[in-house]
C-alpha cells in the first residue's frame, strides 16, 4: 500500500499547490497522501534564515484551511488525504509550538531538526566546507542531541530524515550512531515512528535517510516506519520508493503506520 506523508507545497518551499501534489499522489497509485509543509517557529535568527523555505506561523491556519479544502474535494475510501506539518524543534520554543499544534485539526506532525545551534544543516554544502573537522564533529553531535530532545519534547508522530547531517557526505562519529540507535529503541517504547526519506538518494550523500545500519536497528527495535519522498514537486511524489520497499522487504517488515487525527494505525504493507 503506497502512502506518502512527507510532501511540500508552495505554502513552504514546494513548487506546486496542495491540490496538485494530492492529484500527483493519486495518479501515482498512492492510497494515502499527506501534506506537511515546513513550520519553523524558532527564535528570531532561525525565523529569518528560514523565511525562504518555511511558512510563517501567522499563515499556519490558512495553510490548514487550504489542506482541508483539498481533503473535502479529493478524500475518499480509496484515496485518503491527510493534513500534517513538518515542524522544527527548538529548545527555546517547543512548548508554545506544542500548544499551537494541539489547537489545529491535524492528522500528524513530523518532528524535524534542520538547525544545530545556529548552523543550518541542509541549507548548503558551503556552510560545511567552511568548518574544520572538529567543528563538523561538533555540528553532528549537536544535531543528534537535538533530534534526541525533539523525540522527547515535541508532540510529533514521526521523526523526519533521522541522519540528515550526512547530506553533504560528512560522516558522523561512531558515538553519534550509537546515540541514534539508542534513540530508536526509545522511539519503539514511546510509539514514535520514523520515515525512510528517499530524498537522500538525490542529495550529495546519494543514499536514503536513515542509513542501512540505522534502519536495521529500527526494524529490530520494532519502530514503525513510513516511506516518504520529501517531495517538493509533483514528479517527486513517490521517488525511489521501490528501493525503500525492497529494503523493508529484505528486513521482513510486514506493517506500516498511518495517521488520522494524531492517532496511529497499523496496516499491512503488501495489502
Ligand atoms: Zn526536512
Ligand atoms: Zn521536508
PDB file of C-alpha atoms and ligand atoms in Angstrom:
ATOM      1  CA  UNK A   1       0.000   0.000   0.000  1.00  0.00           C
ATOM      2  CA  UNK A   2       1.583   3.225  -1.153  1.00  0.00           C
ATOM      3  CA  UNK A   3       1.321   6.108   1.282  1.00  0.00           C
ATOM      4  CA  UNK A   4       3.242   9.354   1.029  1.00  0.00           C
ATOM      5  CA  UNK A   5       3.147  11.599   4.072  1.00  0.00           C
ATOM      6  CA  UNK A   6       6.110  13.942   3.755  1.00  0.00           C
ATOM      7  CA  UNK A   7       5.382  16.443   0.979  1.00  0.00           C
ATOM      8  CA  UNK A   8       5.711  20.169   0.480  1.00  0.00           C
ATOM      9  CA  UNK A   9       3.630  22.676  -1.440  1.00  0.00           C
ATOM     10  CA  UNK A  10       4.016  26.339  -2.310  1.00  0.00           C
ATOM     11  CA  UNK A  11       2.865  27.130   1.242  1.00  0.00           C
ATOM     12  CA  UNK A  12       6.525  26.493   2.115  1.00  0.00           C
ATOM     13  CA  UNK A  13       9.279  25.607  -0.377  1.00  0.00           C
ATOM     14  CA  UNK A  14       7.362  23.337  -2.740  1.00  0.00           C
ATOM     15  CA  UNK A  15       6.718  24.176  -6.385  1.00  0.00           C
ATOM     16  CA  UNK A  16       3.028  23.222  -6.634  1.00  0.00           C
ATOM     17  CA  UNK A  17      -0.247  23.678  -4.793  1.00  0.00           C
ATOM     18  CA  UNK A  18      -1.502  21.175  -2.219  1.00  0.00           C
ATOM     19  CA  UNK A  19      -4.166  20.117  -4.699  1.00  0.00           C
ATOM     20  CA  UNK A  20      -1.603  19.473  -7.453  1.00  0.00           C
ATOM     21  CA  UNK A  21       0.525  17.415  -5.063  1.00  0.00           C
ATOM     22  CA  UNK A  22      -2.515  15.388  -3.974  1.00  0.00           C
ATOM     23  CA  UNK A  23      -3.501  14.701  -7.578  1.00  0.00           C
ATOM     24  CA  UNK A  24       0.060  13.586  -8.359  1.00  0.00           C
ATOM     25  CA  UNK A  25      -0.102  11.150  -5.426  1.00  0.00           C
ATOM     26  CA  UNK A  26      -3.410   9.785  -6.645  1.00  0.00           C
ATOM     27  CA  UNK A  27      -2.055   9.362 -10.179  1.00  0.00           C
ATOM     28  CA  UNK A  28       0.983   7.531  -8.758  1.00  0.00           C
ATOM     29  CA  UNK A  29      -1.324   4.990  -7.114  1.00  0.00           C
ATOM     30  CA  UNK A  30      -0.983   6.188  -3.521  1.00  0.00           C
ATOM     31  CA  UNK A  31      -3.778   5.193  -1.140  1.00  0.00           C
ATOM     32  CA  UNK A  32      -2.926   7.966   1.297  1.00  0.00           C
ATOM     33  CA  UNK A  33      -1.432  11.378   0.682  1.00  0.00           C
ATOM     34  CA  UNK A  34      -0.382  13.793   3.374  1.00  0.00           C
ATOM     35  CA  UNK A  35       0.764  17.380   3.039  1.00  0.00           C
ATOM     36  CA  UNK A  36       3.413  18.504   5.528  1.00  0.00           C
ATOM     37  CA  UNK A  37       4.704  21.972   4.825  1.00  0.00           C
ATOM     38  CA  UNK A  38       7.544  23.444   6.846  1.00  0.00           C
ATOM     39  CA  UNK A  39       6.799  25.263  10.049  1.00  0.00           C
ATOM     40  CA  UNK A  40       9.870  26.833  11.610  1.00  0.00           C
ATOM     41  CA  UNK A  41       8.658  28.557  14.750  1.00  0.00           C
ATOM     42  CA  UNK A  42      12.113  29.178  16.132  1.00  0.00           C
ATOM     43  CA  UNK A  43      13.792  32.050  17.915  1.00  0.00           C
ATOM     44  CA  UNK A  44      14.249  35.153  15.785  1.00  0.00           C
ATOM     45  CA  UNK A  45      17.504  34.370  13.874  1.00  0.00           C
ATOM     46  CA  UNK A  46      16.162  30.989  12.796  1.00  0.00           C
ATOM     47  CA  UNK A  47      12.914  32.517  11.763  1.00  0.00           C
ATOM     48  CA  UNK A  48      14.728  34.968   9.491  1.00  0.00           C
ATOM     49  CA  UNK A  49      17.009  32.338   7.962  1.00  0.00           C
ATOM     50  CA  UNK A  50      14.103  30.005   7.279  1.00  0.00           C
ATOM     51  CA  UNK A  51      11.766  32.589   5.789  1.00  0.00           C
ATOM     52  CA  UNK A  52      12.668  31.461   2.265  1.00  0.00           C
ATOM     53  CA  UNK A  53      11.632  27.861   2.867  1.00  0.00           C
ATOM     54  CA  UNK A  54       9.113  27.832   5.724  1.00  0.00           C
ATOM     55  CA  UNK A  55       5.670  29.322   6.050  1.00  0.00           C
ATOM     56  CA  UNK A  56       5.437  31.961   8.714  1.00  0.00           C
ATOM     57  CA  UNK A  57       3.423  30.705  11.669  1.00  0.00           C
ATOM     58  CA  UNK A  58       0.920  33.519  11.034  1.00  0.00           C
ATOM     59  CA  UNK A  59      -0.018  31.539   7.881  1.00  0.00           C
ATOM     60  CA  UNK A  60      -0.495  28.217   9.641  1.00  0.00           C
ATOM     61  CA  UNK A  61      -4.272  28.455   9.946  1.00  0.00           C
ATOM     62  CA  UNK A  62      -4.722  29.465   6.295  1.00  0.00           C
ATOM     63  CA  UNK A  63      -2.484  26.581   5.243  1.00  0.00           C
ATOM     64  CA  UNK A  64      -4.584  24.114   7.239  1.00  0.00           C
ATOM     65  CA  UNK A  65      -7.778  25.591   5.759  1.00  0.00           C
ATOM     66  CA  UNK A  66      -6.384  25.089   2.243  1.00  0.00           C
ATOM     67  CA  UNK A  67      -5.385  21.499   3.051  1.00  0.00           C
ATOM     68  CA  UNK A  68      -8.857  20.809   4.471  1.00  0.00           C
ATOM     69  CA  UNK A  69     -10.493  22.161   1.321  1.00  0.00           C
ATOM     70  CA  UNK A  70      -8.375  19.780  -0.785  1.00  0.00           C
ATOM     71  CA  UNK A  71      -9.364  16.979   1.586  1.00  0.00           C
ATOM     72  CA  UNK A  72     -13.048  17.878   1.219  1.00  0.00           C
ATOM     73  CA  UNK A  73     -12.713  17.692  -2.550  1.00  0.00           C
ATOM     74  CA  UNK A  74     -10.480  14.630  -3.046  1.00  0.00           C
ATOM     75  CA  UNK A  75     -10.713  12.395   0.037  1.00  0.00           C
ATOM     76  CA  UNK A  76     -12.464   9.051  -0.469  1.00  0.00           C
ATOM     77  CA  UNK A  77     -12.160   5.500   0.953  1.00  0.00           C
ATOM     78  CA  UNK A  78      -9.804   4.694  -1.950  1.00  0.00           C
ATOM     79  CA  UNK A  79      -7.680   7.808  -1.580  1.00  0.00           C
ATOM     80  CA  UNK A  80      -7.193   9.424   1.788  1.00  0.00           C
ATOM     81  CA  UNK A  81      -5.971  12.992   2.172  1.00  0.00           C
ATOM     82  CA  UNK A  82      -4.185  13.722   5.453  1.00  0.00           C
ATOM     83  CA  UNK A  83      -3.233  17.085   6.888  1.00  0.00           C
ATOM     84  CA  UNK A  84       0.126  17.434   8.566  1.00  0.00           C
ATOM     85  CA  UNK A  85       3.033  19.738   9.150  1.00  0.00           C
ATOM     86  CA  UNK A  86       6.826  19.339   9.312  1.00  0.00           C
ATOM     87  CA  UNK A  87       7.623  21.240  12.484  1.00  0.00           C
ATOM     88  CA  UNK A  88      11.153  22.200  13.517  1.00  0.00           C
ATOM     89  CA  UNK A  89      12.149  21.514  17.085  1.00  0.00           C
ATOM     90  CA  UNK A  90      13.892  24.296  19.021  1.00  0.00           C
ATOM     91  CA  UNK A  91      14.586  24.041  22.751  1.00  0.00           C
ATOM     92  CA  UNK A  92      13.589  27.706  23.083  1.00  0.00           C
ATOM     93  CA  UNK A  93      10.118  27.451  21.552  1.00  0.00           C
ATOM     94  CA  UNK A  94       8.817  23.882  21.611  1.00  0.00           C
ATOM     95  CA  UNK A  95       6.283  24.412  24.409  1.00  0.00           C
ATOM     96  CA  UNK A  96       4.470  27.188  22.553  1.00  0.00           C
ATOM     97  CA  UNK A  97       4.708  25.147  19.371  1.00  0.00           C
ATOM     98  CA  UNK A  98       3.089  22.129  21.028  1.00  0.00           C
ATOM     99  CA  UNK A  99       0.242  24.338  22.245  1.00  0.00           C
ATOM    100  CA  UNK A 100      -0.188  25.886  18.781  1.00  0.00           C
ATOM    101  CA  UNK A 101      -0.241  22.486  17.045  1.00  0.00           C
ATOM    102  CA  UNK A 102      -2.655  20.956  19.559  1.00  0.00           C
ATOM    103  CA  UNK A 103      -5.306  23.504  18.586  1.00  0.00           C
ATOM    104  CA  UNK A 104      -5.284  22.527  14.911  1.00  0.00           C
ATOM    105  CA  UNK A 105      -7.200  19.658  13.245  1.00  0.00           C
ATOM    106  CA  UNK A 106      -4.018  17.918  12.102  1.00  0.00           C
ATOM    107  CA  UNK A 107      -3.697  14.224  11.277  1.00  0.00           C
ATOM    108  CA  UNK A 108       0.002  14.120  12.110  1.00  0.00           C
ATOM    109  CA  UNK A 109       3.075  16.166  12.960  1.00  0.00           C
ATOM    110  CA  UNK A 110       6.557  15.399  11.636  1.00  0.00           C
ATOM    111  CA  UNK A 111       9.297  16.305  14.098  1.00  0.00           C
ATOM    112  CA  UNK A 112      12.331  17.763  12.328  1.00  0.00           C
ATOM    113  CA  UNK A 113      15.699  19.287  13.111  1.00  0.00           C
ATOM    114  CA  UNK A 114      17.244  21.499  10.429  1.00  0.00           C
ATOM    115  CA  UNK A 115      19.468  23.547  12.735  1.00  0.00           C
ATOM    116  CA  UNK A 116      22.256  22.574  15.125  1.00  0.00           C
ATOM    117  CA  UNK A 117      22.641  25.647  17.273  1.00  0.00           C
ATOM    118  CA  UNK A 118      22.577  28.390  14.643  1.00  0.00           C
ATOM    119  CA  UNK A 119      24.050  26.119  11.968  1.00  0.00           C
ATOM    120  CA  UNK A 120      21.660  25.253   9.091  1.00  0.00           C
ATOM    121  CA  UNK A 121      22.222  21.536   8.490  1.00  0.00           C
ATOM    122  CA  UNK A 122      20.928  21.147   4.945  1.00  0.00           C
ATOM    123  CA  UNK A 123      20.989  24.687   3.546  1.00  0.00           C
ATOM    124  CA  UNK A 124      24.199  24.381   1.511  1.00  0.00           C
ATOM    125  CA  UNK A 125      27.467  22.453   1.245  1.00  0.00           C
ATOM    126  CA  UNK A 126      29.325  25.741   1.611  1.00  0.00           C
ATOM    127  CA  UNK A 127      28.412  26.042   5.289  1.00  0.00           C
ATOM    128  CA  UNK A 128      30.016  22.654   5.964  1.00  0.00           C
ATOM    129  CA  UNK A 129      33.077  23.389   3.823  1.00  0.00           C
ATOM    130  CA  UNK A 130      33.917  26.376   5.980  1.00  0.00           C
ATOM    131  CA  UNK A 131      34.119  24.194   9.110  1.00  0.00           C
ATOM    132  CA  UNK A 132      37.201  22.454  10.492  1.00  0.00           C
ATOM    133  CA  UNK A 133      36.959  18.683  11.081  1.00  0.00           C
ATOM    134  CA  UNK A 134      36.459  19.338  14.785  1.00  0.00           C
ATOM    135  CA  UNK A 135      33.651  21.798  14.097  1.00  0.00           C
ATOM    136  CA  UNK A 136      31.983  19.303  11.769  1.00  0.00           C
ATOM    137  CA  UNK A 137      32.001  16.728  14.545  1.00  0.00           C
ATOM    138  CA  UNK A 138      30.515  19.319  16.873  1.00  0.00           C
ATOM    139  CA  UNK A 139      27.682  20.020  14.413  1.00  0.00           C
ATOM    140  CA  UNK A 140      26.913  16.321  14.102  1.00  0.00           C
ATOM    141  CA  UNK A 141      26.943  15.941  17.858  1.00  0.00           C
ATOM    142  CA  UNK A 142      24.624  18.903  18.405  1.00  0.00           C
ATOM    143  CA  UNK A 143      22.336  17.728  15.612  1.00  0.00           C
ATOM    144  CA  UNK A 144      21.936  14.311  17.251  1.00  0.00           C
ATOM    145  CA  UNK A 145      21.411  15.897  20.661  1.00  0.00           C
ATOM    146  CA  UNK A 146      18.572  17.977  19.244  1.00  0.00           C
ATOM    147  CA  UNK A 147      16.928  15.058  17.438  1.00  0.00           C
ATOM    148  CA  UNK A 148      17.065  13.244  20.742  1.00  0.00           C
ATOM    149  CA  UNK A 149      15.373  16.145  22.528  1.00  0.00           C
ATOM    150  CA  UNK A 150      12.856  16.531  19.704  1.00  0.00           C
ATOM    151  CA  UNK A 151      11.725  12.934  20.234  1.00  0.00           C
ATOM    152  CA  UNK A 152      11.044  13.635  23.910  1.00  0.00           C
ATOM    153  CA  UNK A 153       9.686  17.159  23.763  1.00  0.00           C
ATOM    154  CA  UNK A 154       7.883  17.826  20.501  1.00  0.00           C
ATOM    155  CA  UNK A 155       4.422  16.266  20.246  1.00  0.00           C
ATOM    156  CA  UNK A 156       5.083  14.564  16.949  1.00  0.00           C
ATOM    157  CA  UNK A 157       4.069  11.325  15.236  1.00  0.00           C
ATOM    158  CA  UNK A 158       7.270  10.551  13.385  1.00  0.00           C
ATOM    159  CA  UNK A 159      10.779  11.893  13.060  1.00  0.00           C
ATOM    160  CA  UNK A 160      11.989  13.299   9.740  1.00  0.00           C
ATOM    161  CA  UNK A 161      15.193  12.216   7.946  1.00  0.00           C
ATOM    162  CA  UNK A 162      16.920  10.799  11.029  1.00  0.00           C
ATOM    163  CA  UNK A 163      20.539  11.223   9.872  1.00  0.00           C
ATOM    164  CA  UNK A 164      20.095  14.393   7.800  1.00  0.00           C
ATOM    165  CA  UNK A 165      23.536  15.730   8.766  1.00  0.00           C
ATOM    166  CA  UNK A 166      25.163  13.247   6.365  1.00  0.00           C
ATOM    167  CA  UNK A 167      23.642  15.186   3.438  1.00  0.00           C
ATOM    168  CA  UNK A 168      26.971  16.651   2.253  1.00  0.00           C
ATOM    169  CA  UNK A 169      28.868  13.442   2.948  1.00  0.00           C
ATOM    170  CA  UNK A 170      30.292  14.410   6.325  1.00  0.00           C
ATOM    171  CA  UNK A 171      30.466  11.142   8.235  1.00  0.00           C
ATOM    172  CA  UNK A 172      29.212  11.047  11.828  1.00  0.00           C
ATOM    173  CA  UNK A 173      31.339   9.958  14.772  1.00  0.00           C
ATOM    174  CA  UNK A 174      30.625   6.403  15.909  1.00  0.00           C
ATOM    175  CA  UNK A 175      29.269   7.937  19.113  1.00  0.00           C
ATOM    176  CA  UNK A 176      26.550   9.730  17.113  1.00  0.00           C
ATOM    177  CA  UNK A 177      25.410   6.474  15.544  1.00  0.00           C
ATOM    178  CA  UNK A 178      25.350   4.828  18.969  1.00  0.00           C
ATOM    179  CA  UNK A 179      23.156   7.651  20.277  1.00  0.00           C
ATOM    180  CA  UNK A 180      20.785   7.418  17.313  1.00  0.00           C
ATOM    181  CA  UNK A 181      20.486   3.657  17.856  1.00  0.00           C
ATOM    182  CA  UNK A 182      19.602   4.238  21.499  1.00  0.00           C
ATOM    183  CA  UNK A 183      17.062   6.837  20.386  1.00  0.00           C
ATOM    184  CA  UNK A 184      15.462   4.308  18.028  1.00  0.00           C
ATOM    185  CA  UNK A 185      14.955   1.896  20.924  1.00  0.00           C
ATOM    186  CA  UNK A 186      13.264   4.687  22.866  1.00  0.00           C
ATOM    187  CA  UNK A 187      11.098   5.513  19.835  1.00  0.00           C
ATOM    188  CA  UNK A 188       9.855   1.924  19.824  1.00  0.00           C
ATOM    189  CA  UNK A 189       8.892   2.206  23.504  1.00  0.00           C
ATOM    190  CA  UNK A 190       7.153   5.549  23.004  1.00  0.00           C
ATOM    191  CA  UNK A 191       5.344   4.528  19.817  1.00  0.00           C
ATOM    192  CA  UNK A 192       7.131   7.266  17.909  1.00  0.00           C
ATOM    193  CA  UNK A 193       7.701   6.349  14.252  1.00  0.00           C
ATOM    194  CA  UNK A 194      10.402   7.226  11.740  1.00  0.00           C
ATOM    195  CA  UNK A 195      10.491   7.513   7.972  1.00  0.00           C
ATOM    196  CA  UNK A 196      12.637   6.206   5.198  1.00  0.00           C
ATOM    197  CA  UNK A 197      13.127   9.510   3.414  1.00  0.00           C
ATOM    198  CA  UNK A 198      14.029   8.811  -0.208  1.00  0.00           C
ATOM    199  CA  UNK A 199      15.042  12.408  -0.999  1.00  0.00           C
ATOM    200  CA  UNK A 200      18.516  11.444   0.203  1.00  0.00           C
ATOM    201  CA  UNK A 201      19.104   9.460  -2.994  1.00  0.00           C
ATOM    202  CA  UNK A 202      19.012  12.752  -4.912  1.00  0.00           C
ATOM    203  CA  UNK A 203      21.330  14.604  -2.498  1.00  0.00           C
ATOM    204  CA  UNK A 204      25.159  14.558  -2.418  1.00  0.00           C
ATOM    205  CA  UNK A 205      25.059  11.692   0.146  1.00  0.00           C
ATOM    206  CA  UNK A 206      23.380   9.548  -2.531  1.00  0.00           C
ATOM    207  CA  UNK A 207      21.519   7.329  -0.054  1.00  0.00           C
ATOM    208  CA  UNK A 208      18.231   7.369   1.747  1.00  0.00           C
ATOM    209  CA  UNK A 209      17.762   8.567   5.337  1.00  0.00           C
ATOM    210  CA  UNK A 210      18.365   6.740   7.593  1.00  0.00           C
ATOM    211  CA  UNK A 211      21.415   4.669   6.683  1.00  0.00           C
ATOM    212  CA  UNK A 212      21.081   0.853   6.369  1.00  0.00           C
ATOM    213  CA  UNK A 213      22.575   0.259   9.822  1.00  0.00           C
ATOM    214  CA  UNK A 214      20.073   2.617  11.497  1.00  0.00           C
ATOM    215  CA  UNK A 215      17.191   1.140   9.529  1.00  0.00           C
ATOM    216  CA  UNK A 216      18.201  -2.311  10.698  1.00  0.00           C
ATOM    217  CA  UNK A 217      18.236  -1.123  14.314  1.00  0.00           C
ATOM    218  CA  UNK A 218      14.813   0.477  13.853  1.00  0.00           C
ATOM    219  CA  UNK A 219      13.346  -2.750  12.493  1.00  0.00           C
ATOM    220  CA  UNK A 220      14.925  -4.861  15.253  1.00  0.00           C
ATOM    221  CA  UNK A 221      13.544  -2.494  17.884  1.00  0.00           C
ATOM    222  CA  UNK A 222      10.071  -2.550  16.317  1.00  0.00           C
ATOM    223  CA  UNK A 223       9.838   1.118  15.321  1.00  0.00           C
ATOM    224  CA  UNK A 224       7.023   1.965  12.892  1.00  0.00           C
ATOM    225  CA  UNK A 225       8.490   3.023   9.549  1.00  0.00           C
ATOM    226  CA  UNK A 226       6.898   5.117   6.807  1.00  0.00           C
ATOM    227  CA  UNK A 227       8.263   5.532   3.298  1.00  0.00           C
ATOM    228  CA  UNK A 228       8.279   9.161   2.196  1.00  0.00           C
ATOM    229  CA  UNK A 229       9.675  11.179  -0.691  1.00  0.00           C
ATOM    230  CA  UNK A 230      10.003  14.620   0.915  1.00  0.00           C
ATOM    231  CA  UNK A 231       8.588  15.752  -2.437  1.00  0.00           C
ATOM    232  CA  UNK A 232       8.830  19.397  -3.409  1.00  0.00           C
ATOM    233  CA  UNK A 233       7.393  18.852  -6.906  1.00  0.00           C
ATOM    234  CA  UNK A 234       4.585  16.585  -8.181  1.00  0.00           C
ATOM    235  CA  UNK A 235       7.020  14.345 -10.092  1.00  0.00           C
ATOM    236  CA  UNK A 236       8.890  13.520  -6.853  1.00  0.00           C
ATOM    237  CA  UNK A 237       5.823  12.218  -5.036  1.00  0.00           C
ATOM    238  CA  UNK A 238       6.944   8.541  -4.892  1.00  0.00           C
ATOM    239  CA  UNK A 239      10.588   8.917  -5.966  1.00  0.00           C
ATOM    240  CA  UNK A 240      12.806   5.864  -5.318  1.00  0.00           C
ATOM    241  CA  UNK A 241      10.044   4.142  -3.327  1.00  0.00           C
ATOM    242  CA  UNK A 242      10.893   0.794  -4.950  1.00  0.00           C
ATOM    243  CA  UNK A 243      14.351   0.896  -3.305  1.00  0.00           C
ATOM    244  CA  UNK A 244      12.879   1.663   0.106  1.00  0.00           C
ATOM    245  CA  UNK A 245      10.274  -1.094  -0.266  1.00  0.00           C
ATOM    246  CA  UNK A 246      13.000  -3.565  -1.245  1.00  0.00           C
ATOM    247  CA  UNK A 247      14.927  -2.644   1.915  1.00  0.00           C
ATOM    248  CA  UNK A 248      11.835  -3.177   4.091  1.00  0.00           C
ATOM    249  CA  UNK A 249      11.021  -6.459   2.336  1.00  0.00           C
ATOM    250  CA  UNK A 250      14.577  -7.683   2.916  1.00  0.00           C
ATOM    251  CA  UNK A 251      14.226  -6.900   6.630  1.00  0.00           C
ATOM    252  CA  UNK A 252      10.872  -8.686   6.846  1.00  0.00           C
ATOM    253  CA  UNK A 253       8.790  -5.614   7.706  1.00  0.00           C
ATOM    254  CA  UNK A 254       5.112  -6.505   7.270  1.00  0.00           C
ATOM    255  CA  UNK A 255       3.276  -3.449   8.636  1.00  0.00           C
ATOM    256  CA  UNK A 256       3.325   0.292   8.159  1.00  0.00           C
ATOM    257  CA  UNK A 257       1.872   3.126  10.207  1.00  0.00           C
ATOM    258  CA  UNK A 258      -0.779   5.549   9.025  1.00  0.00           C
ATOM    259  CA  UNK A 259      -2.163   8.531  10.907  1.00  0.00           C
ATOM    260  CA  UNK A 260      -5.518  10.157  11.367  1.00  0.00           C
ATOM    261  CA  UNK A 261      -6.295  12.884  13.901  1.00  0.00           C
ATOM    262  CA  UNK A 262      -2.904  12.322  15.535  1.00  0.00           C
ATOM    263  CA  UNK A 263      -3.701   8.640  16.128  1.00  0.00           C
ATOM    264  CA  UNK A 264      -1.512   5.873  14.751  1.00  0.00           C
ATOM    265  CA  UNK A 265      -2.930   2.907  12.863  1.00  0.00           C
ATOM    266  CA  UNK A 266      -1.053  -0.123  11.598  1.00  0.00           C
ATOM    267  CA  UNK A 267      -1.823  -1.503   8.166  1.00  0.00           C
ATOM    268  CA  UNK A 268      -0.374  -4.427   6.249  1.00  0.00           C
ATOM    269  CA  UNK A 269       2.249  -3.189   3.797  1.00  0.00           C
ATOM    270  CA  UNK A 270       1.501  -5.568   0.978  1.00  0.00           C
ATOM    271  CA  UNK A 271      -2.290  -5.434   1.267  1.00  0.00           C
TER     272      UNK A 271
HETATM  273 ZN1  LIG B   1      13.048  18.337   6.499  1.00  0.00          ZN
HETATM  274 ZN1  LIG B   2      10.517  18.055   4.264  1.00  0.00          ZN
END
